[in-house]
Coordinates of C-alpha atoms in Angstrom, one line a residue:
M1 CA -18.8 -26.3 18.2
Q2 CA -17.0 -27.5 15.4
T3 CA -18.6 -25.6 12.9
D4 CA -18.8 -22.2 15.4
R5 CA -14.9 -22.6 15.8
R6 CA -14.6 -22.7 12.1
N7 CA -16.5 -19.4 11.6
A8 CA -15.1 -17.7 14.3
L9 CA -11.7 -18.1 12.7
R10 CA -12.9 -17.5 9.1
V11 CA -14.0 -14.2 10.6
I12 CA -10.6 -13.6 12.6
G13 CA -8.9 -14.1 9.4
G14 CA -11.0 -12.1 7.1
G15 CA -10.9 -9.4 10.1
V16 CA -7.0 -9.3 10.0
I17 CA -6.9 -9.4 6.1
A18 CA -9.2 -6.7 5.7
A19 CA -7.4 -4.7 8.1
A20 CA -4.8 -4.8 6.0
T21 CA -6.1 -2.0 3.9
A22 CA -8.0 -1.0 6.6
G23 CA -6.5 -0.7 9.8
V24 CA -5.9 -3.9 12.1
V25 CA -3.6 -6.3 10.8
G26 CA 0.4 -6.8 11.9
C27 CA 2.4 -10.0 12.7
S28 CA 1.8 -10.6 16.0
S29 CA 5.2 -13.0 15.7
E30 CA 8.4 -13.1 14.2
L31 CA 8.5 -12.9 10.2
P32 CA 10.4 -15.9 8.8
A33 CA 14.0 -14.4 8.3
E34 CA 13.8 -15.4 4.3
A35 CA 10.7 -13.3 4.1
V36 CA 12.0 -10.0 4.7
A37 CA 15.8 -10.7 3.7
A38 CA 15.3 -7.9 1.1
W39 CA 14.9 -5.5 3.9
Q40 CA 19.0 -6.0 4.9
G41 CA 19.4 -4.2 0.9
P42 CA 21.6 -4.9 -1.8
G43 CA 24.8 -6.1 0.0
A44 CA 28.0 -6.2 -2.6
E45 CA 25.5 -6.4 -5.6
T46 CA 27.9 -4.9 -8.4
D47 CA 25.2 -4.8 -11.1
L48 CA 24.0 -0.6 -11.1
R49 CA 20.8 -1.8 -12.2
R50 CA 19.7 -4.5 -9.8
W51 CA 21.4 -2.4 -7.3
V52 CA 18.8 0.3 -7.8
L53 CA 15.8 -2.8 -8.1
A54 CA 16.8 -3.8 -4.9
H55 CA 15.4 -0.4 -3.4
A56 CA 12.5 0.1 -5.7
I57 CA 11.0 -3.3 -4.3
L58 CA 10.4 -2.0 -0.6
A59 CA 8.5 0.7 -2.0
P60 CA 4.5 0.2 -0.6
H61 CA 1.9 -1.7 -2.4
S62 CA -1.5 -2.2 -2.1
H63 CA -2.2 -5.8 -0.5
N64 CA 1.5 -6.1 -0.6
L65 CA 1.1 -7.6 -3.7
Q66 CA 4.2 -6.4 -5.7
S67 CA 2.9 -6.4 -9.2
W68 CA 5.9 -5.2 -10.4
L69 CA 7.7 -6.8 -13.5
V70 CA 10.8 -5.6 -14.6
E71 CA 12.6 -6.2 -18.0
L72 CA 17.0 -5.5 -18.3
G73 CA 17.4 -6.7 -21.8
E74 CA 18.8 -3.2 -22.9
P75 CA 21.8 -2.0 -21.7
G76 CA 21.5 0.4 -18.9
V77 CA 17.8 0.3 -19.1
I78 CA 15.2 -0.9 -16.9
T79 CA 11.8 -1.4 -18.5
L80 CA 8.9 -1.5 -16.1
Y81 CA 5.3 -3.7 -16.7
M82 CA 2.6 -4.3 -14.3
D83 CA 2.2 -7.8 -13.4
L84 CA -1.4 -8.3 -14.7
Q85 CA -1.2 -11.5 -12.4
R86 CA -1.0 -9.3 -9.4
L87 CA -4.4 -7.2 -9.5
L88 CA -7.7 -6.3 -7.4
P89 CA -10.3 -6.7 -9.6
E90 CA -12.8 -6.5 -6.9
T91 CA -11.5 -3.7 -4.7
D92 CA -9.3 -1.6 -7.0
P93 CA -11.1 -2.7 -9.9
F94 CA -9.8 0.1 -12.7
S95 CA -6.3 -0.3 -10.8
R96 CA -5.9 3.3 -10.0
Q97 CA -4.2 1.6 -6.7
M98 CA -2.2 -0.5 -9.0
V99 CA -1.0 2.2 -10.9
M100 CA 0.3 4.2 -8.1
S101 CA 1.9 1.6 -6.7
Q102 CA 4.0 1.4 -10.0
G103 CA 4.6 5.4 -9.1
T104 CA 6.1 4.3 -5.5
F105 CA 8.4 1.8 -7.0
L106 CA 9.6 4.3 -9.7
E107 CA 10.2 7.0 -7.0
L108 CA 12.4 4.8 -4.9
L109 CA 14.2 3.6 -8.1
D110 CA 14.9 7.3 -8.7
Q111 CA 16.3 7.9 -5.1
A112 CA 18.6 4.8 -5.4
A113 CA 20.1 6.2 -8.8
R114 CA 20.7 9.3 -7.3
Q115 CA 22.4 7.8 -4.5
R116 CA 24.8 5.9 -7.1
G117 CA 25.3 9.5 -9.0
H118 CA 22.9 8.4 -12.0
R119 CA 20.2 10.3 -13.3
A120 CA 17.0 8.3 -13.8
E121 CA 15.7 9.4 -17.2
M122 CA 11.9 8.3 -17.0
Q123 CA 9.5 7.6 -20.0
L124 CA 6.1 6.9 -18.8
F125 CA 3.9 4.9 -20.4
P126 CA 6.3 4.8 -23.7
R127 CA 3.9 2.9 -26.0
G128 CA 0.6 4.9 -24.3
A129 CA -1.3 4.8 -21.1
F130 CA -3.6 1.9 -20.1
D131 CA -7.6 3.4 -21.0
R132 CA -9.8 3.3 -17.8
K133 CA -10.9 -0.2 -17.8
G134 CA -7.1 -1.4 -16.8
P135 CA -3.9 -2.4 -17.6
D136 CA -2.4 -4.2 -20.6
Q137 CA 0.8 -5.6 -21.4
R138 CA 2.4 -2.5 -22.4
P139 CA 5.4 -0.8 -20.3
T140 CA 3.9 1.8 -17.6
A141 CA 8.2 3.2 -17.6
R142 CA 11.3 3.0 -19.5
I143 CA 14.1 4.2 -17.2
R144 CA 17.9 4.9 -18.4
L145 CA 20.0 5.3 -15.8
V146 CA 22.8 7.9 -16.8
E147 CA 26.0 8.7 -14.7
D148 CA 25.7 12.7 -14.2
A149 CA 27.7 14.4 -11.9
V150 CA 25.4 16.8 -10.9
V151 CA 23.0 14.5 -9.4
R152 CA 22.8 14.9 -5.7
P153 CA 21.6 12.5 -3.3
D154 CA 18.1 12.6 -2.0
P155 CA 17.6 13.1 1.7
L156 CA 14.7 11.1 2.2
F157 CA 16.7 8.1 0.7
A158 CA 18.1 8.0 4.4
Q159 CA 14.3 6.5 5.3
V160 CA 13.9 3.8 2.8
F161 CA 14.7 0.8 5.1
R162 CA 12.6 2.7 7.9
R163 CA 9.7 3.3 6.1
H164 CA 6.9 0.6 7.2
T165 CA 3.2 1.0 7.1
N166 CA 1.7 1.1 10.4
R167 CA -2.0 -0.1 11.2
S168 CA -1.4 0.2 15.0
P169 CA -3.5 2.0 17.3
Y170 CA -1.5 5.3 17.3
E171 CA -0.9 7.6 20.0
M172 CA -3.4 10.6 20.5
R173 CA -0.8 13.6 20.4
P174 CA -0.9 15.2 17.1
P175 CA 2.0 16.0 14.8
S176 CA 3.9 18.6 14.9
A177 CA 3.6 21.7 12.7
Q178 CA 7.1 21.1 11.4
A179 CA 6.7 17.3 10.8
L180 CA 4.1 18.3 8.6
Q181 CA 5.9 21.2 6.7
A182 CA 8.1 19.0 5.8
I183 CA 5.4 16.2 4.4
R184 CA 4.0 18.8 2.6
E185 CA 7.6 20.1 1.1
A186 CA 8.8 16.2 -0.1
M187 CA 5.7 16.6 -2.5
E188 CA 6.6 19.8 -4.4
G189 CA 6.7 19.5 -8.3
F190 CA 4.4 16.7 -8.3
P191 CA 0.7 17.2 -9.3
V192 CA -1.2 16.8 -6.1
T193 CA -2.9 18.7 -3.6
A194 CA -2.1 17.8 -0.3
G195 CA -3.8 18.2 3.1
F196 CA -4.4 17.1 7.1
T197 CA -7.4 17.1 9.1
D198 CA -6.4 17.1 13.0
P199 CA -7.5 18.0 16.3
A200 CA -7.6 21.8 15.5
Q201 CA -10.9 20.4 12.9
P202 CA -12.9 18.3 15.6
A203 CA -16.2 18.1 13.7
A204 CA -14.1 17.0 10.4
L205 CA -11.9 14.5 12.4
H206 CA -15.5 13.1 13.5
V207 CA -16.7 12.7 10.5
Q208 CA -13.6 11.3 8.9
R209 CA -13.7 8.5 11.6
E210 CA -16.9 7.7 11.2
I211 CA -16.4 7.6 7.2
A212 CA -13.4 5.4 7.6
K213 CA -15.1 2.9 10.0
R214 CA -18.2 2.4 7.5
A215 CA -16.3 2.4 4.3
W216 CA -14.1 -0.7 6.2
R217 CA -17.5 -2.4 7.6
I218 CA -18.4 -2.5 4.3
E219 CA -15.5 -4.1 2.7
L220 CA -15.4 -6.7 5.5
S221 CA -19.3 -7.3 5.1
T222 CA -19.0 -7.7 0.9
P223 CA -18.3 -11.8 0.3
R224 CA -16.5 -11.0 -3.1
T225 CA -14.3 -8.0 -1.3
L226 CA -13.0 -10.2 1.8
L227 CA -12.7 -12.9 -0.3
E228 CA -10.1 -11.3 -2.8
S229 CA -8.3 -10.2 0.2
Y230 CA -8.3 -14.1 1.2
K231 CA -6.6 -15.5 -1.6
V232 CA -3.4 -13.1 -0.6
L233 CA -3.6 -14.3 2.9
R234 CA 0.0 -16.0 3.9
V235 CA -0.8 -17.9 7.1
G236 CA 2.4 -19.3 9.0
P237 CA 5.7 -19.6 8.4
K238 CA 5.7 -22.0 5.5
E239 CA 3.3 -19.9 3.3
I240 CA 4.8 -16.7 4.3
T241 CA 8.3 -17.8 3.7
Q242 CA 6.8 -19.4 0.2
H243 CA 5.0 -16.5 -0.9
R244 CA 7.0 -13.6 0.4
D245 CA 3.8 -10.9 -0.4
G246 CA 0.5 -10.6 0.4
L247 CA -0.8 -10.0 3.7
S248 CA 1.2 -12.1 6.5
L249 CA -0.7 -13.8 9.3
N250 CA 1.5 -15.4 11.5
D251 CA -0.2 -16.1 15.1
P252 CA 0.3 -19.1 16.9
M253 CA -3.3 -19.8 17.6
V254 CA -4.6 -19.3 13.9
R255 CA -1.7 -21.2 12.8
F256 CA -2.7 -24.4 14.9
F257 CA -6.6 -24.0 14.2
T258 CA -5.3 -23.5 10.5
A259 CA -3.4 -26.8 10.9
L260 CA -6.2 -28.3 11.8
G261 CA -8.3 -27.5 8.8
L262 CA -10.4 -25.2 11.0
F263 CA -9.8 -21.8 9.3
D264 CA -11.6 -21.9 6.1
R265 CA -10.3 -19.4 3.8
T266 CA -13.3 -20.4 0.7
S267 CA -16.3 -18.5 1.9
A268 CA -16.9 -15.5 3.8
S269 CA -19.0 -15.4 7.2
A270 CA -21.9 -13.4 8.1
P271 CA -21.6 -9.4 8.4
D272 CA -23.7 -10.3 11.9
S273 CA -21.3 -13.0 13.3
Q274 CA -19.9 -12.6 16.6
A275 CA -16.2 -12.7 15.1
I276 CA -16.7 -10.5 12.8
Q277 CA -18.4 -7.6 15.2
G278 CA -15.6 -8.3 17.4
Q279 CA -13.2 -7.5 14.5
I280 CA -15.3 -4.3 13.9
K281 CA -14.7 -3.4 17.4
R282 CA -11.6 -3.2 17.5
F283 CA -10.6 -1.8 13.6
N284 CA -12.9 1.1 14.9
A285 CA -10.8 1.2 18.4
V286 CA -7.9 1.8 16.0
I287 CA -9.2 4.4 14.2
D288 CA -10.6 6.5 17.5
S289 CA -7.0 6.2 18.1
T290 CA -6.0 8.5 14.8
P291 CA -4.9 11.8 15.8
A292 CA -4.8 13.1 12.4
F293 CA -5.5 12.2 8.4
F294 CA -3.3 13.1 5.7
W295 CA -4.8 13.0 2.1
M296 CA -3.6 14.0 -1.4
V297 CA -5.9 15.0 -4.5
T298 CA -5.4 15.6 -8.2
A299 CA -7.5 17.8 -10.6
D300 CA -7.6 14.9 -12.7
N301 CA -7.4 10.6 -12.8
E302 CA -5.3 10.3 -15.6
R303 CA -2.7 7.4 -15.5
V304 CA 0.2 9.8 -15.5
T305 CA -1.5 11.6 -12.8
Q306 CA -2.1 8.2 -10.8
L307 CA 1.7 7.3 -11.5
L308 CA 3.2 10.6 -10.1
A309 CA 0.4 10.4 -7.3
G310 CA 2.1 7.2 -6.4
R311 CA 5.4 8.7 -6.4
A312 CA 4.0 11.9 -4.1
Y313 CA 2.8 9.6 -1.6
V314 CA 5.7 7.5 -0.7
R315 CA 8.0 10.7 -0.6
A316 CA 5.3 11.7 2.0
Q317 CA 5.8 8.9 3.7
L318 CA 9.3 9.1 4.1
A319 CA 9.3 12.3 5.3
A320 CA 6.5 11.6 7.8
T321 CA 9.3 8.4 8.9
A322 CA 12.2 11.0 9.1
H323 CA 9.9 12.8 11.9
D324 CA 9.1 9.1 13.5
L325 CA 5.2 9.2 11.8
A326 CA 3.6 6.7 11.1
M327 CA 1.1 6.1 8.0
H328 CA -1.4 3.9 7.2
P329 CA -3.6 4.5 4.0
L330 CA -7.4 4.0 4.0
Q331 CA -8.5 3.2 0.7
Q332 CA -11.8 1.6 1.1
A333 CA -14.0 4.6 0.9
L334 CA -12.0 5.7 -2.4
Q335 CA -12.5 2.2 -4.2
E336 CA -14.7 2.1 -7.1
Y337 CA -16.6 -0.6 -6.6
R338 CA -20.8 0.0 -6.2
E339 CA -21.1 -0.6 -2.7
Q340 CA -18.8 2.0 -1.6
E341 CA -20.3 4.8 -3.8
E342 CA -22.0 6.2 -0.7
M343 CA -18.8 6.3 1.6
H344 CA -16.7 7.9 -1.6
A345 CA -19.1 10.7 -2.1
Q346 CA -18.9 11.1 1.8
I347 CA -15.1 11.7 2.0
R348 CA -15.2 13.9 -1.7
Q349 CA -17.2 15.8 0.6
S350 CA -15.5 16.2 3.4
L351 CA -12.2 16.5 1.9
G352 CA -13.6 19.3 -0.5
A353 CA -13.2 17.4 -4.0
Q354 CA -16.2 17.5 -5.7
Q355 CA -15.3 19.3 -8.6
S356 CA -15.3 17.3 -12.1
G357 CA -12.4 15.4 -12.5
Q358 CA -11.2 15.6 -8.9
T359 CA -9.7 12.4 -7.3
I360 CA -8.6 11.8 -4.0
Q361 CA -5.5 9.4 -4.6
M362 CA -4.4 8.9 -1.2
W363 CA -6.1 9.1 2.8
A364 CA -4.2 8.1 5.3
R365 CA -4.0 7.8 9.1
L366 CA -0.8 9.9 10.2
G367 CA 0.3 9.9 13.9
H368 CA 3.2 8.3 16.5
G369 CA 2.9 4.6 16.5
P370 CA 5.1 1.6 17.9
T371 CA 7.8 -0.1 15.9
V372 CA 6.5 -2.7 13.5
R373 CA 8.1 -5.0 11.4
P374 CA 8.8 -5.1 7.5
A375 CA 6.6 -6.9 5.3
P376 CA 7.4 -9.8 3.3
R377 CA 9.4 -8.9 -0.2
R378 CA 10.4 -11.5 -3.0
G379 CA 13.5 -10.4 -3.9
V380 CA 14.6 -8.6 -7.3
Q381 CA 15.0 -12.0 -9.1
A382 CA 11.3 -12.2 -8.6
H383 CA 10.8 -9.4 -10.5
L384 CA 12.9 -10.3 -13.6
L385 CA 11.2 -11.1 -16.8
H386 CA 14.6 -11.5 -18.6
A387 CA 17.1 -12.7 -15.9

């Protein structure tokens, strides 16, 4: 009996974890105030660079890993690095998503600088871009903040504190044409081709829903990818407050069984177990509630392109937020590990991204969802290489 409960809880947790990148997680209890304090803003911060960084750290990041490190040793300059201890080698083996997340950070940094009348002069990969294998100790960007009377605030900045990834079921009414146009316009000037799949394309919508379901099932039933998510699962107020990152689970029942030692995060459960099948059923219902998909394709997959795609994505999400629309990335079918090869090929075919070099950088649910809480953030100080 105890073994059955342990297995069930293991999968309940696993389903929730995997859902954080695929679909059904969401804190069912209030998060500790300290864990989400960064969402209150920089307050009376007088240092311009720290003020700007206080907004940049609110950017979306895969698995909420927040793999941003910054150096402030040079006056007026922010140098951004990848935290090599915060990667996803199993689900993101070439760190494409990690580099995109560096781009989301830079976009919010740029918007915050504009809000204070400064131009963020960015030099991307100043010591050369990472190779395809993965990131290294070289910086991803060097940013100089320059006062400029010509700079104007970006209207999207008003949505920075409202923007949250929403993995809940959505209403079935599709986004308005006006909202879709605003999302497109938000990405102008970036090397991405964006598109939408909605009820006007019922066959494509059905195909993409099925791809999302199958890709998530693969990630949930592949032990090493599931266990990678277990490593960043934070259960209960103590863990959530201690780490202020990763995937937060504050459900009272799971906290209770964790305290009893019955929630095992060290091994994955059988794909055919009752609990895993229940999680699959729940996720499938979330996907079936999706009225539209949003996607971004680039002509190549160079590191600079990935970074710029990240900037474009957060702009798209901010524009969606302005129209009371929710977004939820579905990266599973886009990931470059062996078990997802078939799904990767199918989503490329469905979105017409089959030319050599073309890369789907983002594929996300899009629709009207309920209000959700912000994810934990570690605060500016935690990201500084030199205080």
